[in-house]
Amino acid sequence: MFAPATLLQLWGVGYSDTAGLVARRNAALFAGLGLMLFLVRNSPASVARAGICAGFALASLMLAALGMFEYANGAAGAGIGSAIIPEIMLTVVFAVLWRADRAALRQADSQHHRIRPVSIPQESRIAGVYSSVNLADAYTIELPTGASTNAEQLARFIFANQPAWINGLLAVRDALVAGLGLKTTTQLQSLGAMDKGSRVGFFKIYSTTPMEIVLGEDDKHLDFRLSVLCSGQPSPTGKGHVTMSTVVHCHNRLGRFYIRLIAPFHRLVVRANLRSAAQAGWPLASPRI
C-alpha cells in the first residue's frame, strides 16, 4: 500500500502516478477483504461462506491467469511469478473449502432439512400457466409433525425469514436493471406497503387456496409465477411437505439473457429460503375445533 513502486519494479512493470494510485486503492480493498476472511475463518459451513469461497477461488484464478497472460505478452517480467504462485495456491485453498462447505450443506440437508429438486407438481396451478417456459424448477422439503400446511402462512413465513445476504443480491440486481426500465424490488415493496394483503414480500398474489398460493410479477422482459404448495394433513399429528415451484416465460432476448444470468442464483436463493425457514422453525398448525 505504501510502496507500490517496489512491487511494480519486482514485477517488471514501469511505475507511474496512475499505476501508483490504482495499486494503493487495490491494496486498501485487499486489506479489507483479508480482514473479512480472517474474522470469518472459524465460521460454520453455510451458503454464504460457500459463496464467498467460490468467489475468491474464481478471483484468484483470474488474477493468476491475467498474470501469466501479461508475462507472455511482455507487459510484465519474470517477477510476476511472485504473485502468480500465491494466487494459484489461494485458488486451490478456496476451491477445497468451497467443496467442503457444499458437502457439509448437502449432508445437513439430508440429515435435518433435506431439500430435494422435484418436477413441478401436476396439481399446482402454475403447471400449465404458460404455453412455453424458459425456466421451470421446484424444490420440496418435509414439514415436521404438527407444522402448519396453510400455504399463505408458510409463504409469508419463508420470506420473513430469508437470509440477509439475499437482500444484498437483490440490491445488486436492482442497480443493474434500473437503467433498463425493469421493475425493482424497491418499487414492488412500496406497492406491498400500501396494500399488504395483495402481496407476500414484494411478490404479487395471483391466487390463493388453503393448500397453494401463487405469486409472481409481469414485466416487459418476462413474466414469472412462484407457487408455494402444501401437501399432507394439517393436523397436530400429521406431516406434510411444502414445495416451491417457479416457472418463467420470456418475451424477448433481454428476458432470455436475464434468466440465463440469474438462474444459478435463483436456485441458490430458493434452497436457502427453505433451509432458513426450516432452521427458524415452521409455524404450528392451528388446532381443530
mmCIF file of C-alpha atoms in Angstrom:
data_model
loop_
_atom_site.group_PDB
_atom_site.id
_atom_site.type_symbol
_atom_site.label_atom_id
_atom_site.label_comp_id
_atom_site.label_asym_id
_atom_site.label_seq_id
_atom_site.Cartn_x
_atom_site.Cartn_y
_atom_site.Cartn_z
ATOM 1 C CA MET A 1 0.000 0.000 0.000
ATOM 2 C CA PHE A 2 2.763 2.403 0.948
ATOM 3 C CA ALA A 3 5.448 1.306 -1.557
ATOM 4 C CA PRO A 4 3.729 0.299 -4.796
ATOM 5 C CA ALA A 5 6.795 1.229 -6.849
ATOM 6 C CA THR A 6 8.815 -1.548 -5.179
ATOM 7 C CA LEU A 7 6.230 -4.190 -6.003
ATOM 8 C CA LEU A 8 5.807 -2.991 -9.573
ATOM 9 C CA GLN A 9 9.563 -2.980 -10.025
ATOM 10 C CA LEU A 10 9.674 -6.609 -8.834
ATOM 11 C CA TRP A 11 7.048 -7.465 -11.448
ATOM 12 C CA GLY A 12 8.992 -5.665 -14.151
ATOM 13 C CA VAL A 13 6.276 -3.062 -14.617
ATOM 14 C CA GLY A 14 7.060 0.634 -15.007
ATOM 15 C CA TYR A 15 5.820 2.918 -12.238
ATOM 16 C CA SER A 16 3.655 5.963 -12.872
ATOM 17 C CA ASP A 17 1.402 8.161 -10.760
ATOM 18 C CA THR A 18 -1.639 6.457 -12.299
ATOM 19 C CA ALA A 19 -0.266 2.983 -11.589
ATOM 20 C CA GLY A 20 0.565 4.015 -8.027
ATOM 21 C CA LEU A 21 -2.950 5.390 -7.469
ATOM 22 C CA VAL A 22 -4.582 2.175 -8.703
ATOM 23 C CA ALA A 23 -2.147 -0.004 -6.725
ATOM 24 C CA ARG A 24 -2.766 1.837 -3.449
ATOM 25 C CA ARG A 25 -6.554 1.682 -3.846
ATOM 26 C CA ASN A 26 -6.412 -2.015 -4.696
ATOM 27 C CA ALA A 27 -4.198 -2.610 -1.670
ATOM 28 C CA ALA A 28 -6.799 -0.990 0.591
ATOM 29 C CA LEU A 29 -9.510 -3.185 -0.941
ATOM 30 C CA PHE A 30 -7.471 -6.370 -0.467
ATOM 31 C CA ALA A 31 -6.678 -5.373 3.119
ATOM 32 C CA GLY A 32 -10.400 -5.117 3.864
ATOM 33 C CA LEU A 33 -11.124 -8.440 2.169
ATOM 34 C CA GLY A 34 -8.282 -10.058 4.083
ATOM 35 C CA LEU A 35 -9.683 -8.795 7.397
ATOM 36 C CA MET A 36 -13.134 -10.099 6.468
ATOM 37 C CA LEU A 37 -11.739 -13.551 5.718
ATOM 38 C CA PHE A 38 -9.748 -13.565 8.967
ATOM 39 C CA LEU A 39 -12.811 -12.708 11.053
ATOM 40 C CA VAL A 40 -14.966 -15.469 9.497
ATOM 41 C CA ARG A 41 -12.238 -18.119 9.338
ATOM 42 C CA ASN A 42 -13.878 -20.286 12.030
ATOM 43 C CA SER A 43 -17.498 -19.792 10.947
ATOM 44 C CA PRO A 44 -19.520 -22.958 10.282
ATOM 45 C CA ALA A 45 -20.377 -24.092 6.784
ATOM 46 C CA SER A 46 -23.176 -22.042 5.250
ATOM 47 C CA VAL A 47 -24.470 -20.976 1.865
ATOM 48 C CA ALA A 48 -22.911 -17.543 2.397
ATOM 49 C CA ARG A 49 -19.494 -18.980 3.299
ATOM 50 C CA ALA A 50 -19.595 -21.340 0.327
ATOM 51 C CA GLY A 51 -20.406 -18.385 -1.914
ATOM 52 C CA ILE A 52 -17.513 -16.350 -0.500
ATOM 53 C CA CYS A 53 -15.092 -19.239 -1.055
ATOM 54 C CA ALA A 54 -16.314 -19.774 -4.619
ATOM 55 C CA GLY A 55 -15.957 -16.070 -5.362
ATOM 56 C CA PHE A 56 -12.412 -15.860 -4.007
ATOM 57 C CA ALA A 57 -11.409 -19.045 -5.827
ATOM 58 C CA LEU A 58 -12.624 -17.538 -9.102
ATOM 59 C CA ALA A 59 -10.973 -14.166 -8.403
ATOM 60 C CA SER A 60 -7.633 -15.796 -7.513
ATOM 61 C CA LEU A 61 -7.756 -17.982 -10.630
ATOM 62 C CA MET A 62 -8.479 -14.991 -12.845
ATOM 63 C CA LEU A 63 -5.648 -12.983 -11.272
ATOM 64 C CA ALA A 64 -3.218 -15.854 -11.854
ATOM 65 C CA ALA A 65 -4.387 -16.233 -15.468
ATOM 66 C CA LEU A 66 -4.047 -12.497 -16.080
ATOM 67 C CA GLY A 67 -0.541 -12.546 -14.593
ATOM 68 C CA MET A 68 0.515 -15.334 -16.946
ATOM 69 C CA PHE A 69 -1.050 -13.521 -19.891
ATOM 70 C CA GLU A 70 0.788 -10.281 -19.081
ATOM 71 C CA TYR A 71 4.071 -12.185 -18.754
ATOM 72 C CA ALA A 72 3.529 -13.984 -22.060
ATOM 73 C CA ASN A 73 2.580 -10.665 -23.668
ATOM 74 C CA GLY A 74 5.740 -8.979 -22.428
ATOM 75 C CA ALA A 75 3.890 -6.499 -20.230
ATOM 76 C CA ALA A 76 5.407 -7.981 -17.032
ATOM 77 C CA GLY A 77 8.693 -9.619 -16.143
ATOM 78 C CA ALA A 78 9.519 -12.929 -14.501
ATOM 79 C CA GLY A 79 8.979 -11.328 -11.102
ATOM 80 C CA ILE A 80 5.228 -11.526 -11.685
ATOM 81 C CA GLY A 81 5.624 -15.168 -10.677
ATOM 82 C CA SER A 82 5.836 -13.960 -7.068
ATOM 83 C CA ALA A 83 2.148 -13.043 -7.421
ATOM 84 C CA ILE A 84 1.026 -15.862 -9.705
ATOM 85 C CA ILE A 85 2.217 -18.675 -7.426
ATOM 86 C CA PRO A 86 0.363 -17.420 -4.292
ATOM 87 C CA GLU A 87 -2.734 -16.764 -6.422
ATOM 88 C CA ILE A 88 -2.721 -20.351 -7.676
ATOM 89 C CA MET A 89 -2.306 -21.581 -4.102
ATOM 90 C CA LEU A 90 -5.227 -19.405 -2.976
ATOM 91 C CA THR A 91 -7.333 -20.778 -5.835
ATOM 92 C CA VAL A 92 -6.703 -24.325 -4.637
ATOM 93 C CA VAL A 93 -7.352 -23.461 -0.974
ATOM 94 C CA PHE A 94 -10.634 -21.636 -1.617
ATOM 95 C CA ALA A 95 -11.793 -24.308 -4.078
ATOM 96 C CA VAL A 96 -11.162 -27.020 -1.465
ATOM 97 C CA LEU A 97 -13.048 -25.009 1.170
ATOM 98 C CA TRP A 98 -15.918 -24.427 -1.250
ATOM 99 C CA ARG A 99 -16.213 -28.148 -1.997
ATOM 100 C CA ALA A 100 -16.064 -28.972 1.715
ATOM 101 C CA ASP A 101 -18.804 -26.458 2.510
ATOM 102 C CA ARG A 102 -21.000 -27.788 -0.286
ATOM 103 C CA ALA A 103 -20.546 -31.327 1.027
ATOM 104 C CA ALA A 104 -21.392 -30.184 4.563
ATOM 105 C CA LEU A 105 -24.515 -28.377 3.371
ATOM 106 C CA ARG A 106 -25.682 -31.411 1.402
ATOM 107 C CA GLN A 107 -25.170 -33.580 4.481
ATOM 108 C CA ALA A 108 -27.096 -31.097 6.613
ATOM 109 C CA ASP A 109 -29.920 -31.157 4.086
ATOM 110 C CA SER A 110 -30.094 -34.929 4.151
ATOM 111 C CA GLN A 111 -29.893 -35.222 7.934
ATOM 112 C CA HIS A 112 -32.008 -32.312 9.134
ATOM 113 C CA HIS A 113 -33.587 -30.194 6.438
ATOM 114 C CA ARG A 114 -33.437 -32.236 3.282
ATOM 115 C CA ILE A 115 -34.361 -30.165 0.255
ATOM 116 C CA ARG A 116 -34.998 -32.162 -2.913
ATOM 117 C CA PRO A 117 -35.406 -30.980 -6.501
ATOM 118 C CA VAL A 118 -38.669 -32.312 -7.951
ATOM 119 C CA SER A 119 -40.830 -31.843 -11.011
ATOM 120 C CA ILE A 120 -43.475 -29.133 -10.988
ATOM 121 C CA PRO A 121 -46.406 -30.778 -9.152
ATOM 122 C CA GLN A 122 -49.204 -31.627 -11.560
ATOM 123 C CA GLU A 123 -51.793 -30.353 -9.102
ATOM 124 C CA SER A 124 -50.130 -26.922 -8.971
ATOM 125 C CA ARG A 125 -51.949 -24.070 -10.672
ATOM 126 C CA ILE A 126 -48.719 -22.944 -12.361
ATOM 127 C CA ALA A 127 -48.098 -26.326 -14.021
ATOM 128 C CA GLY A 128 -49.662 -25.188 -17.322
ATOM 129 C CA VAL A 129 -49.917 -21.452 -16.863
ATOM 130 C CA TYR A 130 -47.621 -20.678 -19.838
ATOM 131 C CA SER A 131 -47.639 -22.258 -23.269
ATOM 132 C CA SER A 132 -43.820 -22.070 -23.297
ATOM 133 C CA VAL A 133 -41.383 -21.696 -20.418
ATOM 134 C CA ASN A 134 -37.750 -20.607 -20.249
ATOM 135 C CA LEU A 135 -37.228 -21.801 -16.683
ATOM 136 C CA ALA A 136 -39.120 -24.317 -14.593
ATOM 137 C CA ASP A 137 -37.967 -25.824 -11.320
ATOM 138 C CA ALA A 138 -39.321 -26.969 -7.981
ATOM 139 C CA TYR A 139 -37.867 -27.842 -4.580
ATOM 140 C CA THR A 140 -39.604 -29.600 -1.723
ATOM 141 C CA ILE A 141 -38.922 -30.073 1.979
ATOM 142 C CA GLU A 142 -40.685 -32.166 4.590
ATOM 143 C CA LEU A 143 -42.541 -30.318 7.292
ATOM 144 C CA PRO A 144 -42.170 -31.564 10.884
ATOM 145 C CA THR A 145 -45.037 -33.133 12.758
ATOM 146 C CA GLY A 146 -47.607 -30.549 13.773
ATOM 147 C CA ALA A 147 -46.415 -27.842 11.367
ATOM 148 C CA SER A 148 -48.921 -25.711 9.508
ATOM 149 C CA THR A 149 -49.772 -26.598 5.929
ATOM 150 C CA ASN A 150 -51.546 -23.327 5.214
ATOM 151 C CA ALA A 151 -49.855 -22.108 2.041
ATOM 152 C CA GLU A 152 -50.136 -18.361 2.600
ATOM 153 C CA GLN A 153 -48.954 -18.623 6.191
ATOM 154 C CA LEU A 154 -45.907 -20.649 5.145
ATOM 155 C CA ALA A 155 -45.141 -18.342 2.212
ATOM 156 C CA ARG A 156 -45.137 -15.287 4.462
ATOM 157 C CA PHE A 157 -43.013 -17.169 6.995
ATOM 158 C CA ILE A 158 -40.477 -18.205 4.343
ATOM 159 C CA PHE A 159 -39.958 -14.685 3.019
ATOM 160 C CA ALA A 160 -39.942 -13.170 6.517
ATOM 161 C CA ASN A 161 -37.060 -15.481 7.472
ATOM 162 C CA GLN A 162 -34.951 -15.398 4.321
ATOM 163 C CA PRO A 163 -31.169 -14.981 4.836
ATOM 164 C CA ALA A 164 -29.918 -11.398 4.989
ATOM 165 C CA TRP A 165 -27.435 -11.910 2.142
ATOM 166 C CA ILE A 166 -30.329 -12.307 -0.289
ATOM 167 C CA ASN A 167 -31.168 -8.632 0.227
ATOM 168 C CA GLY A 168 -27.645 -7.837 -0.928
ATOM 169 C CA LEU A 169 -28.171 -9.855 -4.113
ATOM 170 C CA LEU A 170 -31.462 -8.050 -4.734
ATOM 171 C CA ALA A 171 -29.767 -4.667 -4.265
ATOM 172 C CA VAL A 172 -27.169 -5.600 -6.883
ATOM 173 C CA ARG A 173 -29.922 -6.818 -9.215
ATOM 174 C CA ASP A 174 -31.866 -3.560 -8.793
ATOM 175 C CA ALA A 175 -28.775 -1.466 -9.549
ATOM 176 C CA LEU A 176 -28.167 -3.431 -12.754
ATOM 177 C CA VAL A 177 -31.726 -3.387 -14.123
ATOM 178 C CA ALA A 178 -32.888 0.087 -13.043
ATOM 179 C CA GLY A 179 -31.417 1.671 -16.173
ATOM 180 C CA LEU A 180 -33.241 -0.842 -18.374
ATOM 181 C CA GLY A 181 -36.651 0.259 -17.181
ATOM 182 C CA LEU A 182 -37.403 -3.003 -15.385
ATOM 183 C CA LYS A 183 -39.300 -3.180 -12.114
ATOM 184 C CA THR A 184 -37.130 -3.080 -8.997
ATOM 185 C CA THR A 185 -37.797 -4.753 -5.672
ATOM 186 C CA THR A 186 -37.916 -1.310 -4.030
ATOM 187 C CA GLN A 187 -40.775 -0.259 -6.287
ATOM 188 C CA LEU A 188 -42.639 -3.516 -5.697
ATOM 189 C CA GLN A 189 -42.113 -3.354 -1.925
ATOM 190 C CA SER A 190 -43.639 0.132 -1.890
ATOM 191 C CA LEU A 191 -46.760 -1.313 -3.524
ATOM 192 C CA GLY A 192 -46.859 -4.028 -0.868
ATOM 193 C CA ALA A 193 -46.575 -1.439 1.895
ATOM 194 C CA MET A 194 -49.725 0.286 0.604
ATOM 195 C CA ASP A 195 -51.729 -2.946 0.418
ATOM 196 C CA LYS A 196 -50.092 -5.707 2.454
ATOM 197 C CA GLY A 197 -52.884 -8.152 1.707
ATOM 198 C CA SER A 198 -52.154 -8.071 -2.012
ATOM 199 C CA ARG A 199 -48.513 -9.130 -1.770
ATOM 200 C CA VAL A 200 -46.167 -11.503 0.036
ATOM 201 C CA GLY A 201 -42.907 -9.613 0.409
ATOM 202 C CA PHE A 202 -42.628 -7.846 -2.940
ATOM 203 C CA PHE A 203 -44.432 -10.626 -4.868
ATOM 204 C CA LYS A 204 -47.969 -10.023 -6.123
ATOM 205 C CA ILE A 205 -50.580 -12.596 -5.069
ATOM 206 C CA TYR A 206 -52.337 -14.072 -8.118
ATOM 207 C CA SER A 207 -54.380 -16.759 -6.393
ATOM 208 C CA THR A 208 -54.610 -18.428 -3.031
ATOM 209 C CA THR A 209 -56.233 -21.520 -1.562
ATOM 210 C CA PRO A 210 -55.575 -23.192 1.795
ATOM 211 C CA MET A 211 -53.056 -25.527 0.101
ATOM 212 C CA GLU A 212 -51.441 -23.286 -2.521
ATOM 213 C CA ILE A 213 -50.577 -19.648 -3.058
ATOM 214 C CA VAL A 214 -49.429 -18.378 -6.450
ATOM 215 C CA LEU A 215 -47.188 -15.322 -6.506
ATOM 216 C CA GLY A 216 -45.400 -13.562 -9.331
ATOM 217 C CA GLU A 217 -44.962 -10.482 -11.458
ATOM 218 C CA ASP A 218 -45.281 -9.444 -15.098
ATOM 219 C CA ASP A 219 -42.635 -7.204 -16.665
ATOM 220 C CA LYS A 220 -41.647 -6.150 -20.163
ATOM 221 C CA HIS A 221 -38.827 -8.720 -20.407
ATOM 222 C CA LEU A 222 -40.510 -11.723 -18.752
ATOM 223 C CA ASP A 223 -43.400 -12.991 -16.631
ATOM 224 C CA PHE A 224 -42.992 -15.453 -13.790
ATOM 225 C CA ARG A 225 -45.114 -17.347 -11.302
ATOM 226 C CA LEU A 226 -43.977 -18.771 -7.972
ATOM 227 C CA SER A 227 -46.057 -21.417 -6.215
ATOM 228 C CA VAL A 228 -45.919 -22.416 -2.569
ATOM 229 C CA LEU A 229 -47.842 -25.694 -2.448
ATOM 230 C CA CYS A 230 -48.546 -27.713 0.686
ATOM 231 C CA SER A 231 -49.430 -31.389 0.875
ATOM 232 C CA GLY A 232 -50.265 -33.585 3.827
ATOM 233 C CA GLN A 233 -52.675 -33.402 6.695
ATOM 234 C CA PRO A 234 -52.806 -30.044 8.534
ATOM 235 C CA SER A 235 -53.152 -31.595 11.972
ATOM 236 C CA PRO A 236 -51.015 -31.686 15.131
ATOM 237 C CA THR A 237 -50.002 -35.273 14.370
ATOM 238 C CA GLY A 238 -49.652 -35.294 10.569
ATOM 239 C CA LYS A 239 -46.587 -34.455 8.494
ATOM 240 C CA GLY A 240 -46.634 -32.639 5.210
ATOM 241 C CA HIS A 241 -44.410 -31.162 2.545
ATOM 242 C CA VAL A 242 -44.028 -27.664 1.167
ATOM 243 C CA THR A 243 -42.923 -27.279 -2.442
ATOM 244 C CA MET A 244 -41.694 -24.049 -4.002
ATOM 245 C CA SER A 245 -42.077 -24.071 -7.786
ATOM 246 C CA THR A 246 -41.114 -21.413 -10.319
ATOM 247 C CA VAL A 247 -41.993 -21.015 -13.986
ATOM 248 C CA VAL A 248 -40.749 -18.197 -16.224
ATOM 249 C CA HIS A 249 -41.921 -17.090 -19.657
ATOM 250 C CA CYS A 250 -39.643 -14.665 -21.519
ATOM 251 C CA HIS A 251 -40.896 -12.086 -24.013
ATOM 252 C CA ASN A 252 -37.662 -11.136 -25.761
ATOM 253 C CA ARG A 253 -33.883 -11.523 -25.916
ATOM 254 C CA LEU A 254 -33.407 -9.378 -22.829
ATOM 255 C CA GLY A 255 -35.616 -11.742 -20.861
ATOM 256 C CA ARG A 256 -33.797 -14.829 -22.112
ATOM 257 C CA PHE A 257 -30.387 -13.310 -21.363
ATOM 258 C CA TYR A 258 -31.562 -12.168 -17.925
ATOM 259 C CA ILE A 259 -32.941 -15.568 -16.919
ATOM 260 C CA ARG A 260 -29.784 -17.393 -18.037
ATOM 261 C CA LEU A 261 -27.746 -14.968 -15.958
ATOM 262 C CA ILE A 262 -29.765 -15.227 -12.752
ATOM 263 C CA ALA A 263 -30.879 -18.883 -12.914
ATOM 264 C CA PRO A 264 -27.995 -20.223 -10.724
ATOM 265 C CA PHE A 265 -28.655 -17.502 -8.136
ATOM 266 C CA HIS A 266 -32.400 -18.171 -8.261
ATOM 267 C CA ARG A 267 -31.908 -21.857 -7.392
ATOM 268 C CA LEU A 268 -29.466 -20.946 -4.631
ATOM 269 C CA VAL A 269 -31.964 -18.466 -3.172
ATOM 270 C CA VAL A 270 -34.910 -20.897 -3.243
ATOM 271 C CA ARG A 271 -32.941 -23.586 -1.415
ATOM 272 C CA ALA A 272 -31.560 -21.044 1.065
ATOM 273 C CA ASN A 273 -35.068 -19.726 1.789
ATOM 274 C CA LEU A 274 -36.426 -23.204 2.519
ATOM 275 C CA ARG A 275 -33.408 -24.081 4.651
ATOM 276 C CA SER A 276 -33.608 -20.820 6.615
ATOM 277 C CA ALA A 277 -37.329 -21.290 7.280
ATOM 278 C CA ALA A 278 -36.717 -24.852 8.494
ATOM 279 C CA GLN A 279 -33.932 -23.683 10.788
ATOM 280 C CA ALA A 280 -36.151 -20.911 12.178
ATOM 281 C CA GLY A 281 -38.859 -23.486 12.979
ATOM 282 C CA TRP A 282 -42.007 -23.810 10.895
ATOM 283 C CA PRO A 283 -45.214 -22.287 12.362
ATOM 284 C CA LEU A 284 -47.539 -24.772 14.013
ATOM 285 C CA ALA A 285 -50.879 -25.866 12.636
ATOM 286 C CA SER A 286 -53.926 -24.271 14.247
ATOM 287 C CA PRO A 287 -55.739 -26.801 16.460
ATOM 288 C CA ARG A 288 -59.000 -28.092 15.076
ATOM 289 C CA ILE A 289 -62.134 -27.170 16.989
#
